[in-house]
Short mmCIF file of N, CA and C in Angstrom, two decimals:
data_model
loop_
_atom_site.label_atom_id
_atom_site.label_comp_id
_atom_site.label_asym_id
_atom_site.label_seq_id
_atom_site.Cartn_x
_atom_site.Cartn_y
_atom_site.Cartn_z
N MET A 1 44.49 -3.55 78.89
CA MET A 1 44.47 -2.10 78.96
C MET A 1 43.85 -1.69 80.28
N THR A 2 44.43 -0.68 80.92
CA THR A 2 43.93 -0.24 82.22
C THR A 2 42.66 0.58 82.06
N LYS A 3 41.94 0.71 83.19
CA LYS A 3 40.71 1.52 83.19
C LYS A 3 41.03 2.96 82.77
N LYS A 4 42.18 3.49 83.24
CA LYS A 4 42.60 4.84 82.88
C LYS A 4 42.79 4.96 81.37
N SER A 5 43.41 3.97 80.76
CA SER A 5 43.64 3.99 79.31
C SER A 5 42.32 3.95 78.55
N TYR A 6 41.41 3.11 79.01
CA TYR A 6 40.08 3.04 78.37
C TYR A 6 39.39 4.40 78.44
N ILE A 7 39.43 5.01 79.59
CA ILE A 7 38.75 6.29 79.78
C ILE A 7 39.36 7.35 78.88
N GLN A 8 40.69 7.43 78.85
CA GLN A 8 41.33 8.44 78.01
C GLN A 8 41.05 8.18 76.53
N LYS A 9 41.13 6.93 76.12
CA LYS A 9 40.87 6.60 74.72
C LYS A 9 39.41 6.91 74.37
N ALA A 10 38.50 6.56 75.25
CA ALA A 10 37.08 6.83 75.00
C ALA A 10 36.82 8.33 74.88
N LEU A 11 37.44 9.09 75.76
CA LEU A 11 37.25 10.53 75.73
C LEU A 11 37.72 11.12 74.41
N LEU A 12 38.90 10.76 73.99
CA LEU A 12 39.43 11.30 72.74
C LEU A 12 38.63 10.85 71.53
N CYS A 13 38.26 9.58 71.50
CA CYS A 13 37.48 9.07 70.36
C CYS A 13 36.10 9.72 70.30
N ALA A 14 35.44 9.85 71.43
CA ALA A 14 34.11 10.44 71.44
C ALA A 14 34.16 11.90 71.00
N ALA A 15 35.15 12.63 71.51
CA ALA A 15 35.25 14.04 71.13
C ALA A 15 35.55 14.17 69.65
N MET A 16 36.41 13.33 69.12
CA MET A 16 36.73 13.40 67.70
C MET A 16 35.53 13.02 66.85
N LEU A 17 34.81 11.98 67.24
CA LEU A 17 33.63 11.57 66.49
C LEU A 17 32.55 12.63 66.51
N CYS A 18 32.40 13.28 67.64
CA CYS A 18 31.33 14.27 67.77
C CYS A 18 31.53 15.45 66.84
N PHE A 19 32.76 15.79 66.55
CA PHE A 19 33.00 17.01 65.82
C PHE A 19 33.67 16.84 64.47
N THR A 20 33.82 15.63 63.99
CA THR A 20 34.40 15.51 62.66
C THR A 20 33.45 16.13 61.67
N THR A 21 34.01 16.77 60.69
CA THR A 21 33.14 17.41 59.72
C THR A 21 32.50 16.35 58.83
N ALA A 22 31.42 16.71 58.22
CA ALA A 22 30.61 15.78 57.45
C ALA A 22 31.42 15.07 56.39
N CYS A 23 31.14 13.78 56.24
CA CYS A 23 31.75 12.94 55.20
C CYS A 23 33.27 12.96 55.22
N GLY A 24 33.86 13.28 56.33
CA GLY A 24 35.31 13.28 56.42
C GLY A 24 35.97 14.37 55.61
N SER A 25 35.25 15.42 55.29
CA SER A 25 35.82 16.48 54.48
C SER A 25 36.86 17.26 55.25
N THR A 26 37.70 17.92 54.53
CA THR A 26 38.71 18.77 55.10
C THR A 26 38.32 20.22 54.83
N PRO A 27 38.41 21.10 55.80
CA PRO A 27 38.04 22.48 55.56
C PRO A 27 38.92 23.12 54.49
N ASP A 28 38.35 24.12 53.81
CA ASP A 28 39.09 24.81 52.76
C ASP A 28 40.19 25.69 53.30
N SER A 29 40.03 26.16 54.52
CA SER A 29 41.03 27.05 55.11
C SER A 29 41.39 26.57 56.50
N GLU A 30 42.45 27.14 57.03
CA GLU A 30 42.89 26.76 58.37
C GLU A 30 41.93 27.28 59.42
N PRO A 31 41.79 26.57 60.55
CA PRO A 31 40.94 27.06 61.64
C PRO A 31 41.43 28.42 62.14
N ASP A 32 40.52 29.16 62.76
CA ASP A 32 40.84 30.51 63.24
C ASP A 32 41.90 30.53 64.33
N ASN A 33 42.01 29.44 65.12
CA ASN A 33 42.92 29.39 66.26
C ASN A 33 42.71 30.59 67.19
N ARG A 34 41.46 30.86 67.47
CA ARG A 34 41.11 31.96 68.37
C ARG A 34 41.55 31.62 69.78
N GLU A 35 41.52 32.61 70.62
CA GLU A 35 41.85 32.39 72.02
C GLU A 35 40.86 31.40 72.62
N ALA A 36 41.35 30.53 73.47
CA ALA A 36 40.50 29.50 74.07
C ALA A 36 39.37 30.13 74.87
N MET A 37 38.16 29.60 74.69
CA MET A 37 37.00 30.10 75.42
C MET A 37 36.82 29.38 76.74
N ILE A 38 37.33 28.16 76.83
CA ILE A 38 37.18 27.36 78.04
C ILE A 38 38.50 27.45 78.80
N GLU A 39 38.43 27.92 80.02
CA GLU A 39 39.64 28.10 80.81
C GLU A 39 40.24 26.75 81.21
N GLU A 40 41.57 26.69 81.22
CA GLU A 40 42.25 25.49 81.66
C GLU A 40 42.05 25.31 83.16
N VAL A 41 41.84 24.08 83.57
CA VAL A 41 41.67 23.78 84.99
C VAL A 41 42.96 23.17 85.53
N SER A 42 43.13 23.24 86.83
CA SER A 42 44.31 22.64 87.45
C SER A 42 43.94 22.06 88.80
N ASN A 43 44.67 21.04 89.17
CA ASN A 43 44.57 20.43 90.49
C ASN A 43 43.16 20.02 90.91
N LEU A 44 42.44 19.37 90.01
CA LEU A 44 41.14 18.85 90.39
C LEU A 44 41.33 17.71 91.39
N PRO A 45 40.42 17.54 92.32
CA PRO A 45 40.55 16.44 93.29
C PRO A 45 40.15 15.10 92.67
N ASP A 46 40.54 14.03 93.35
CA ASP A 46 40.08 12.70 92.96
C ASP A 46 38.56 12.71 92.99
N ALA A 47 37.94 11.90 92.15
CA ALA A 47 36.48 11.89 92.13
C ALA A 47 35.94 10.57 91.63
N LYS A 48 34.75 10.27 92.08
CA LYS A 48 33.99 9.15 91.55
C LYS A 48 33.13 9.73 90.43
N ILE A 49 33.30 9.23 89.24
CA ILE A 49 32.58 9.73 88.07
C ILE A 49 31.46 8.76 87.74
N LYS A 50 30.26 9.31 87.65
CA LYS A 50 29.08 8.53 87.24
C LYS A 50 28.65 9.09 85.90
N MET A 51 28.83 8.29 84.85
CA MET A 51 28.60 8.74 83.48
C MET A 51 27.51 7.88 82.85
N PRO A 52 26.49 8.50 82.26
CA PRO A 52 25.52 7.71 81.49
C PRO A 52 26.26 6.90 80.42
N ALA A 53 25.92 5.65 80.29
CA ALA A 53 26.62 4.77 79.34
C ALA A 53 26.58 5.33 77.93
N VAL A 54 25.50 6.03 77.57
CA VAL A 54 25.38 6.59 76.23
C VAL A 54 26.45 7.65 75.98
N LEU A 55 26.94 8.31 77.02
CA LEU A 55 28.00 9.30 76.87
C LEU A 55 29.39 8.71 77.00
N ALA A 56 29.49 7.51 77.54
CA ALA A 56 30.79 6.93 77.85
C ALA A 56 31.54 6.43 76.62
N GLY A 57 30.88 6.04 75.58
CA GLY A 57 31.56 5.58 74.38
C GLY A 57 31.73 4.08 74.35
N ASP A 58 31.92 3.56 73.16
CA ASP A 58 32.05 2.12 72.96
C ASP A 58 33.27 1.51 73.64
N GLU A 59 34.31 2.31 73.86
CA GLU A 59 35.54 1.79 74.46
C GLU A 59 35.36 1.38 75.91
N LEU A 60 34.29 1.82 76.56
CA LEU A 60 34.04 1.49 77.95
C LEU A 60 32.99 0.40 78.13
N THR A 61 32.71 -0.35 77.08
CA THR A 61 31.66 -1.36 77.16
C THR A 61 32.01 -2.49 78.10
N ASP A 62 33.29 -2.68 78.42
CA ASP A 62 33.69 -3.74 79.36
C ASP A 62 33.39 -3.36 80.81
N MET A 63 33.10 -2.12 81.07
CA MET A 63 32.83 -1.68 82.43
C MET A 63 31.39 -2.00 82.79
N PRO A 64 31.14 -2.34 84.04
CA PRO A 64 29.77 -2.67 84.45
C PRO A 64 28.83 -1.46 84.37
N VAL A 65 27.62 -1.72 83.91
CA VAL A 65 26.59 -0.70 83.79
C VAL A 65 25.54 -1.00 84.86
N ASP A 66 25.15 0.03 85.63
CA ASP A 66 24.17 -0.18 86.69
C ASP A 66 22.74 -0.22 86.12
N ALA A 67 21.78 -0.39 86.99
CA ALA A 67 20.37 -0.51 86.58
C ALA A 67 19.85 0.74 85.88
N ASP A 68 20.48 1.89 86.16
CA ASP A 68 20.07 3.15 85.53
C ASP A 68 20.87 3.44 84.26
N ASN A 69 21.63 2.45 83.78
CA ASN A 69 22.44 2.56 82.56
C ASN A 69 23.58 3.57 82.70
N ASN A 70 24.20 3.59 83.89
CA ASN A 70 25.35 4.45 84.15
C ASN A 70 26.59 3.61 84.40
N ILE A 71 27.73 4.17 84.09
CA ILE A 71 29.02 3.58 84.40
C ILE A 71 29.64 4.45 85.49
N THR A 72 30.13 3.83 86.55
CA THR A 72 30.75 4.57 87.63
C THR A 72 32.18 4.10 87.79
N TYR A 73 33.10 5.05 87.89
CA TYR A 73 34.51 4.73 88.07
C TYR A 73 35.18 5.87 88.81
N GLU A 74 36.35 5.58 89.37
CA GLU A 74 37.08 6.59 90.12
C GLU A 74 38.25 7.08 89.29
N LEU A 75 38.48 8.37 89.37
CA LEU A 75 39.61 8.99 88.67
C LEU A 75 40.43 9.78 89.68
N ASP A 76 41.76 9.63 89.56
CA ASP A 76 42.60 10.47 90.40
C ASP A 76 42.56 11.89 89.84
N GLY A 77 42.86 12.85 90.67
CA GLY A 77 42.76 14.26 90.29
C GLY A 77 43.61 14.63 89.09
N LYS A 78 44.81 14.06 89.00
CA LYS A 78 45.70 14.38 87.88
C LYS A 78 45.09 13.92 86.55
N THR A 79 44.56 12.71 86.53
CA THR A 79 43.95 12.18 85.31
C THR A 79 42.70 12.96 84.95
N ARG A 80 41.91 13.27 85.95
CA ARG A 80 40.69 14.03 85.73
C ARG A 80 41.00 15.42 85.17
N THR A 81 42.01 16.08 85.71
CA THR A 81 42.44 17.39 85.21
C THR A 81 42.90 17.29 83.77
N GLN A 82 43.68 16.26 83.48
CA GLN A 82 44.18 16.05 82.11
C GLN A 82 43.03 15.81 81.13
N ILE A 83 42.10 14.96 81.51
CA ILE A 83 40.96 14.66 80.64
C ILE A 83 40.14 15.92 80.36
N LEU A 84 39.87 16.70 81.40
CA LEU A 84 39.06 17.90 81.24
C LEU A 84 39.76 18.91 80.33
N ASN A 85 41.06 19.09 80.50
CA ASN A 85 41.79 20.04 79.65
C ASN A 85 41.91 19.55 78.22
N GLU A 86 42.07 18.25 78.03
CA GLU A 86 42.11 17.70 76.66
C GLU A 86 40.75 17.84 75.99
N LEU A 87 39.69 17.63 76.73
CA LEU A 87 38.35 17.79 76.16
C LEU A 87 38.11 19.26 75.79
N ALA A 88 38.52 20.18 76.64
CA ALA A 88 38.37 21.61 76.33
C ALA A 88 39.14 21.99 75.06
N ALA A 89 40.36 21.49 74.93
CA ALA A 89 41.16 21.78 73.73
C ALA A 89 40.52 21.19 72.48
N GLU A 90 39.98 19.99 72.60
CA GLU A 90 39.33 19.35 71.45
C GLU A 90 38.06 20.10 71.06
N ILE A 91 37.31 20.60 72.02
CA ILE A 91 36.12 21.39 71.71
C ILE A 91 36.52 22.63 70.93
N GLN A 92 37.56 23.33 71.39
CA GLN A 92 38.01 24.54 70.71
C GLN A 92 38.49 24.23 69.29
N THR A 93 39.28 23.18 69.14
CA THR A 93 39.77 22.80 67.81
C THR A 93 38.61 22.44 66.90
N SER A 94 37.65 21.73 67.42
CA SER A 94 36.49 21.32 66.62
C SER A 94 35.66 22.52 66.20
N ILE A 95 35.47 23.48 67.10
CA ILE A 95 34.75 24.70 66.74
C ILE A 95 35.48 25.42 65.62
N ASP A 96 36.79 25.55 65.75
CA ASP A 96 37.58 26.22 64.71
C ASP A 96 37.47 25.48 63.37
N THR A 97 37.45 24.17 63.41
CA THR A 97 37.33 23.36 62.19
C THR A 97 35.97 23.56 61.53
N VAL A 98 34.91 23.56 62.33
CA VAL A 98 33.57 23.79 61.79
C VAL A 98 33.50 25.19 61.17
N LEU A 99 34.04 26.19 61.84
CA LEU A 99 34.00 27.56 61.31
C LEU A 99 34.76 27.68 59.99
N ALA A 100 35.79 26.89 59.81
CA ALA A 100 36.58 26.95 58.58
C ALA A 100 35.95 26.14 57.44
N ASP A 101 35.04 25.24 57.76
CA ASP A 101 34.44 24.36 56.75
C ASP A 101 33.19 24.99 56.16
N LYS A 102 33.38 25.80 55.13
CA LYS A 102 32.26 26.50 54.50
C LYS A 102 31.50 25.62 53.52
N GLU A 103 32.01 24.44 53.21
CA GLU A 103 31.28 23.53 52.33
C GLU A 103 30.06 22.95 53.06
N TYR A 104 30.24 22.49 54.27
CA TYR A 104 29.15 21.87 55.02
C TYR A 104 28.48 22.82 56.01
N TYR A 105 29.17 23.88 56.40
CA TYR A 105 28.63 24.82 57.38
C TYR A 105 28.72 26.25 56.84
N PRO A 106 28.12 26.51 55.68
CA PRO A 106 28.29 27.82 55.03
C PRO A 106 27.62 28.99 55.77
N ASN A 107 26.63 28.71 56.58
CA ASN A 107 25.87 29.78 57.23
C ASN A 107 26.35 30.10 58.63
N ILE A 108 27.33 29.38 59.14
CA ILE A 108 27.82 29.62 60.50
C ILE A 108 28.94 30.65 60.45
N SER A 109 28.71 31.77 61.14
CA SER A 109 29.74 32.81 61.18
C SER A 109 30.56 32.77 62.47
N ASP A 110 29.99 32.17 63.52
CA ASP A 110 30.72 32.08 64.78
C ASP A 110 30.05 31.03 65.66
N ILE A 111 30.83 30.48 66.56
CA ILE A 111 30.33 29.57 67.59
C ILE A 111 31.05 29.96 68.87
N THR A 112 30.30 30.15 69.92
CA THR A 112 30.91 30.45 71.21
C THR A 112 30.46 29.41 72.24
N VAL A 113 31.25 29.26 73.27
CA VAL A 113 30.91 28.37 74.38
C VAL A 113 31.33 29.08 75.66
N ASN A 114 30.52 28.96 76.69
CA ASN A 114 30.91 29.59 77.95
C ASN A 114 31.95 28.73 78.66
N SER A 115 32.54 29.26 79.71
CA SER A 115 33.70 28.63 80.34
C SER A 115 33.40 27.29 80.99
N ASP A 116 32.16 27.01 81.35
CA ASP A 116 31.84 25.73 81.99
C ASP A 116 31.10 24.77 81.05
N CYS A 117 31.06 25.11 79.77
CA CYS A 117 30.45 24.26 78.73
C CYS A 117 28.98 23.96 78.97
N THR A 118 28.28 24.91 79.55
CA THR A 118 26.84 24.72 79.74
C THR A 118 26.04 25.39 78.63
N GLU A 119 26.69 26.26 77.84
CA GLU A 119 25.96 26.96 76.80
C GLU A 119 26.83 27.20 75.57
N PHE A 120 26.32 26.77 74.43
CA PHE A 120 26.95 27.00 73.13
C PHE A 120 26.02 27.91 72.35
N ALA A 121 26.58 28.87 71.65
CA ALA A 121 25.80 29.74 70.76
C ALA A 121 26.35 29.59 69.35
N ILE A 122 25.46 29.32 68.41
CA ILE A 122 25.81 29.17 67.00
C ILE A 122 25.21 30.36 66.26
N TYR A 123 26.06 31.17 65.65
CA TYR A 123 25.63 32.38 64.95
C TYR A 123 25.52 32.08 63.46
N LEU A 124 24.35 32.32 62.91
CA LEU A 124 24.06 32.02 61.50
C LEU A 124 23.86 33.29 60.69
N THR A 125 24.28 33.24 59.43
CA THR A 125 24.07 34.36 58.51
C THR A 125 22.70 34.29 57.86
N THR A 126 21.93 33.30 58.22
CA THR A 126 20.57 33.11 57.72
C THR A 126 19.70 32.65 58.88
N ASP A 127 18.41 32.70 58.72
CA ASP A 127 17.52 32.22 59.78
C ASP A 127 17.22 30.74 59.67
N GLU A 128 17.72 30.09 58.64
CA GLU A 128 17.44 28.67 58.39
C GLU A 128 18.76 27.89 58.27
N PRO A 129 19.16 27.14 59.29
CA PRO A 129 20.38 26.34 59.17
C PRO A 129 20.17 25.18 58.21
N ASN A 130 21.26 24.75 57.56
CA ASN A 130 21.15 23.56 56.72
C ASN A 130 21.18 22.32 57.61
N LEU A 131 21.10 21.15 57.00
CA LEU A 131 21.04 19.89 57.76
C LEU A 131 22.25 19.72 58.69
N TYR A 132 23.45 19.95 58.17
CA TYR A 132 24.65 19.77 58.98
C TYR A 132 24.70 20.77 60.13
N GLU A 133 24.32 21.99 59.86
CA GLU A 133 24.33 23.03 60.89
C GLU A 133 23.29 22.75 61.98
N SER A 134 22.16 22.22 61.58
CA SER A 134 21.10 21.97 62.56
C SER A 134 21.39 20.76 63.45
N THR A 135 22.23 19.85 63.00
CA THR A 135 22.54 18.68 63.82
C THR A 135 23.76 18.87 64.72
N LEU A 136 24.44 20.00 64.62
CA LEU A 136 25.57 20.27 65.51
C LEU A 136 25.18 20.24 66.98
N MET A 137 23.92 20.58 67.26
CA MET A 137 23.49 20.62 68.66
C MET A 137 23.71 19.28 69.35
N MET A 138 23.54 18.18 68.63
CA MET A 138 23.73 16.86 69.25
C MET A 138 25.18 16.68 69.70
N SER A 139 26.11 17.12 68.88
CA SER A 139 27.52 17.04 69.27
C SER A 139 27.81 17.90 70.48
N PHE A 140 27.24 19.10 70.50
CA PHE A 140 27.46 19.99 71.63
C PHE A 140 26.83 19.44 72.90
N TYR A 141 25.66 18.82 72.78
CA TYR A 141 25.06 18.17 73.95
C TYR A 141 26.02 17.15 74.55
N THR A 142 26.58 16.31 73.69
CA THR A 142 27.46 15.24 74.15
C THR A 142 28.71 15.77 74.83
N VAL A 143 29.43 16.65 74.16
CA VAL A 143 30.68 17.14 74.75
C VAL A 143 30.43 18.07 75.94
N GLY A 144 29.37 18.85 75.87
CA GLY A 144 29.05 19.73 77.00
C GLY A 144 28.70 18.93 78.24
N ASP A 145 27.86 17.92 78.08
CA ASP A 145 27.49 17.08 79.22
C ASP A 145 28.70 16.33 79.78
N ARG A 146 29.53 15.79 78.89
CA ARG A 146 30.74 15.08 79.34
C ARG A 146 31.66 16.02 80.11
N TYR A 147 31.89 17.20 79.57
CA TYR A 147 32.76 18.18 80.23
C TYR A 147 32.23 18.48 81.64
N GLN A 148 30.95 18.73 81.74
CA GLN A 148 30.36 19.06 83.04
C GLN A 148 30.50 17.91 84.04
N ILE A 149 30.29 16.68 83.57
CA ILE A 149 30.42 15.52 84.47
C ILE A 149 31.85 15.39 84.97
N TYR A 150 32.83 15.49 84.08
CA TYR A 150 34.23 15.42 84.51
C TYR A 150 34.60 16.60 85.41
N ASN A 151 33.87 17.70 85.29
CA ASN A 151 34.15 18.88 86.11
C ASN A 151 33.42 18.84 87.45
N GLY A 152 32.65 17.78 87.69
CA GLY A 152 32.05 17.60 89.01
C GLY A 152 30.55 17.76 89.10
N VAL A 153 29.88 18.06 87.99
CA VAL A 153 28.42 18.15 88.00
C VAL A 153 27.86 16.73 87.95
N SER A 154 26.87 16.45 88.74
CA SER A 154 26.30 15.10 88.73
C SER A 154 25.60 14.84 87.39
N ALA A 155 25.58 13.59 87.00
CA ALA A 155 24.95 13.20 85.72
C ALA A 155 23.49 13.61 85.68
N GLU A 156 22.84 13.64 86.81
CA GLU A 156 21.43 14.02 86.87
C GLU A 156 21.23 15.52 86.66
N ASP A 157 22.26 16.31 86.95
CA ASP A 157 22.13 17.76 86.89
C ASP A 157 22.75 18.41 85.66
N VAL A 158 23.44 17.64 84.82
CA VAL A 158 24.06 18.26 83.64
C VAL A 158 22.99 18.77 82.68
N LYS A 159 23.31 19.88 82.06
CA LYS A 159 22.40 20.47 81.09
C LYS A 159 23.23 21.36 80.16
N THR A 160 23.26 20.99 78.91
CA THR A 160 23.97 21.79 77.90
C THR A 160 22.92 22.44 77.01
N THR A 161 22.96 23.75 76.94
CA THR A 161 22.02 24.51 76.12
C THR A 161 22.71 24.94 74.83
N VAL A 162 22.01 24.80 73.71
CA VAL A 162 22.50 25.25 72.41
C VAL A 162 21.51 26.29 71.89
N ILE A 163 22.05 27.45 71.55
CA ILE A 163 21.23 28.55 71.06
C ILE A 163 21.68 28.89 69.65
N TYR A 164 20.73 28.90 68.73
CA TYR A 164 20.99 29.37 67.37
C TYR A 164 20.57 30.84 67.32
N LYS A 165 21.47 31.70 66.80
CA LYS A 165 21.18 33.13 66.73
C LYS A 165 21.47 33.66 65.33
N ASN A 166 20.73 34.68 64.94
CA ASN A 166 21.02 35.38 63.71
C ASN A 166 22.25 36.24 63.98
N ALA A 167 23.30 36.08 63.16
CA ALA A 167 24.56 36.77 63.39
C ALA A 167 24.43 38.28 63.27
N GLU A 168 23.60 38.75 62.37
CA GLU A 168 23.47 40.18 62.13
C GLU A 168 22.64 40.88 63.22
N SER A 169 21.50 40.31 63.53
CA SER A 169 20.60 40.98 64.48
C SER A 169 20.76 40.51 65.92
N GLY A 170 21.36 39.34 66.11
CA GLY A 170 21.46 38.77 67.45
C GLY A 170 20.19 38.11 67.92
N THR A 171 19.17 38.08 67.07
CA THR A 171 17.89 37.48 67.41
C THR A 171 18.06 35.98 67.64
N GLU A 172 17.47 35.51 68.72
CA GLU A 172 17.50 34.08 69.02
C GLU A 172 16.54 33.37 68.09
N LEU A 173 17.06 32.37 67.36
CA LEU A 173 16.25 31.61 66.41
C LEU A 173 15.70 30.33 67.03
N ALA A 174 16.49 29.70 67.88
CA ALA A 174 16.07 28.46 68.53
C ALA A 174 16.94 28.23 69.76
N ARG A 175 16.35 27.57 70.75
CA ARG A 175 17.07 27.22 71.99
C ARG A 175 16.64 25.82 72.37
N THR A 176 17.59 24.94 72.54
CA THR A 176 17.31 23.58 72.98
C THR A 176 18.35 23.20 74.02
N ASP A 177 18.08 22.14 74.76
CA ASP A 177 19.08 21.67 75.71
C ASP A 177 19.11 20.15 75.77
N SER A 178 20.17 19.65 76.36
CA SER A 178 20.43 18.21 76.38
C SER A 178 19.40 17.42 77.16
N THR A 179 18.60 18.06 78.00
CA THR A 179 17.57 17.32 78.72
C THR A 179 16.47 16.84 77.77
N SER A 180 16.39 17.44 76.60
CA SER A 180 15.35 17.06 75.62
C SER A 180 15.60 15.69 75.00
N ILE A 181 16.81 15.15 75.17
CA ILE A 181 17.09 13.83 74.56
C ILE A 181 17.25 12.73 75.60
N ARG A 182 16.95 13.02 76.84
CA ARG A 182 17.08 11.99 77.88
C ARG A 182 15.81 11.20 78.01
#
């Protein structure tokens, strides 16, 4: 399998794993299919991608890891553009799936993400998220950081912020970011 195939497979597998609903459940209703929040990109240039091995996924274990536990590889612009747009679509689909799954995410009324995947907001109908709702931040950290790296942000500078808000009042309940787990 080529390096390109490994990268594409790893990207899709990681995104799917990050956002599958708990216990493999299926939502009771169809996703909202709202308008995409992340804009499609086009014509990205070729780039050398430096990805922390923890974000790269098990499919890239054959690639050499440097002393700082990073994997570095080159992507042509077409592949990079495709990967970024596929990741954006998967994020949107996953958000829609979580919103439709009221069994595991009953208190989530909305989830938004900004166009560069640096900030996710989770709107709750209560001030206390359940276990599944409170662990969503880890998934958002992973996909947000990956998206930013493929979009050209250095691995050292990526930062995905997750904000929990009360849906009715807009009051911020909690704010964390991906630098807290490095």
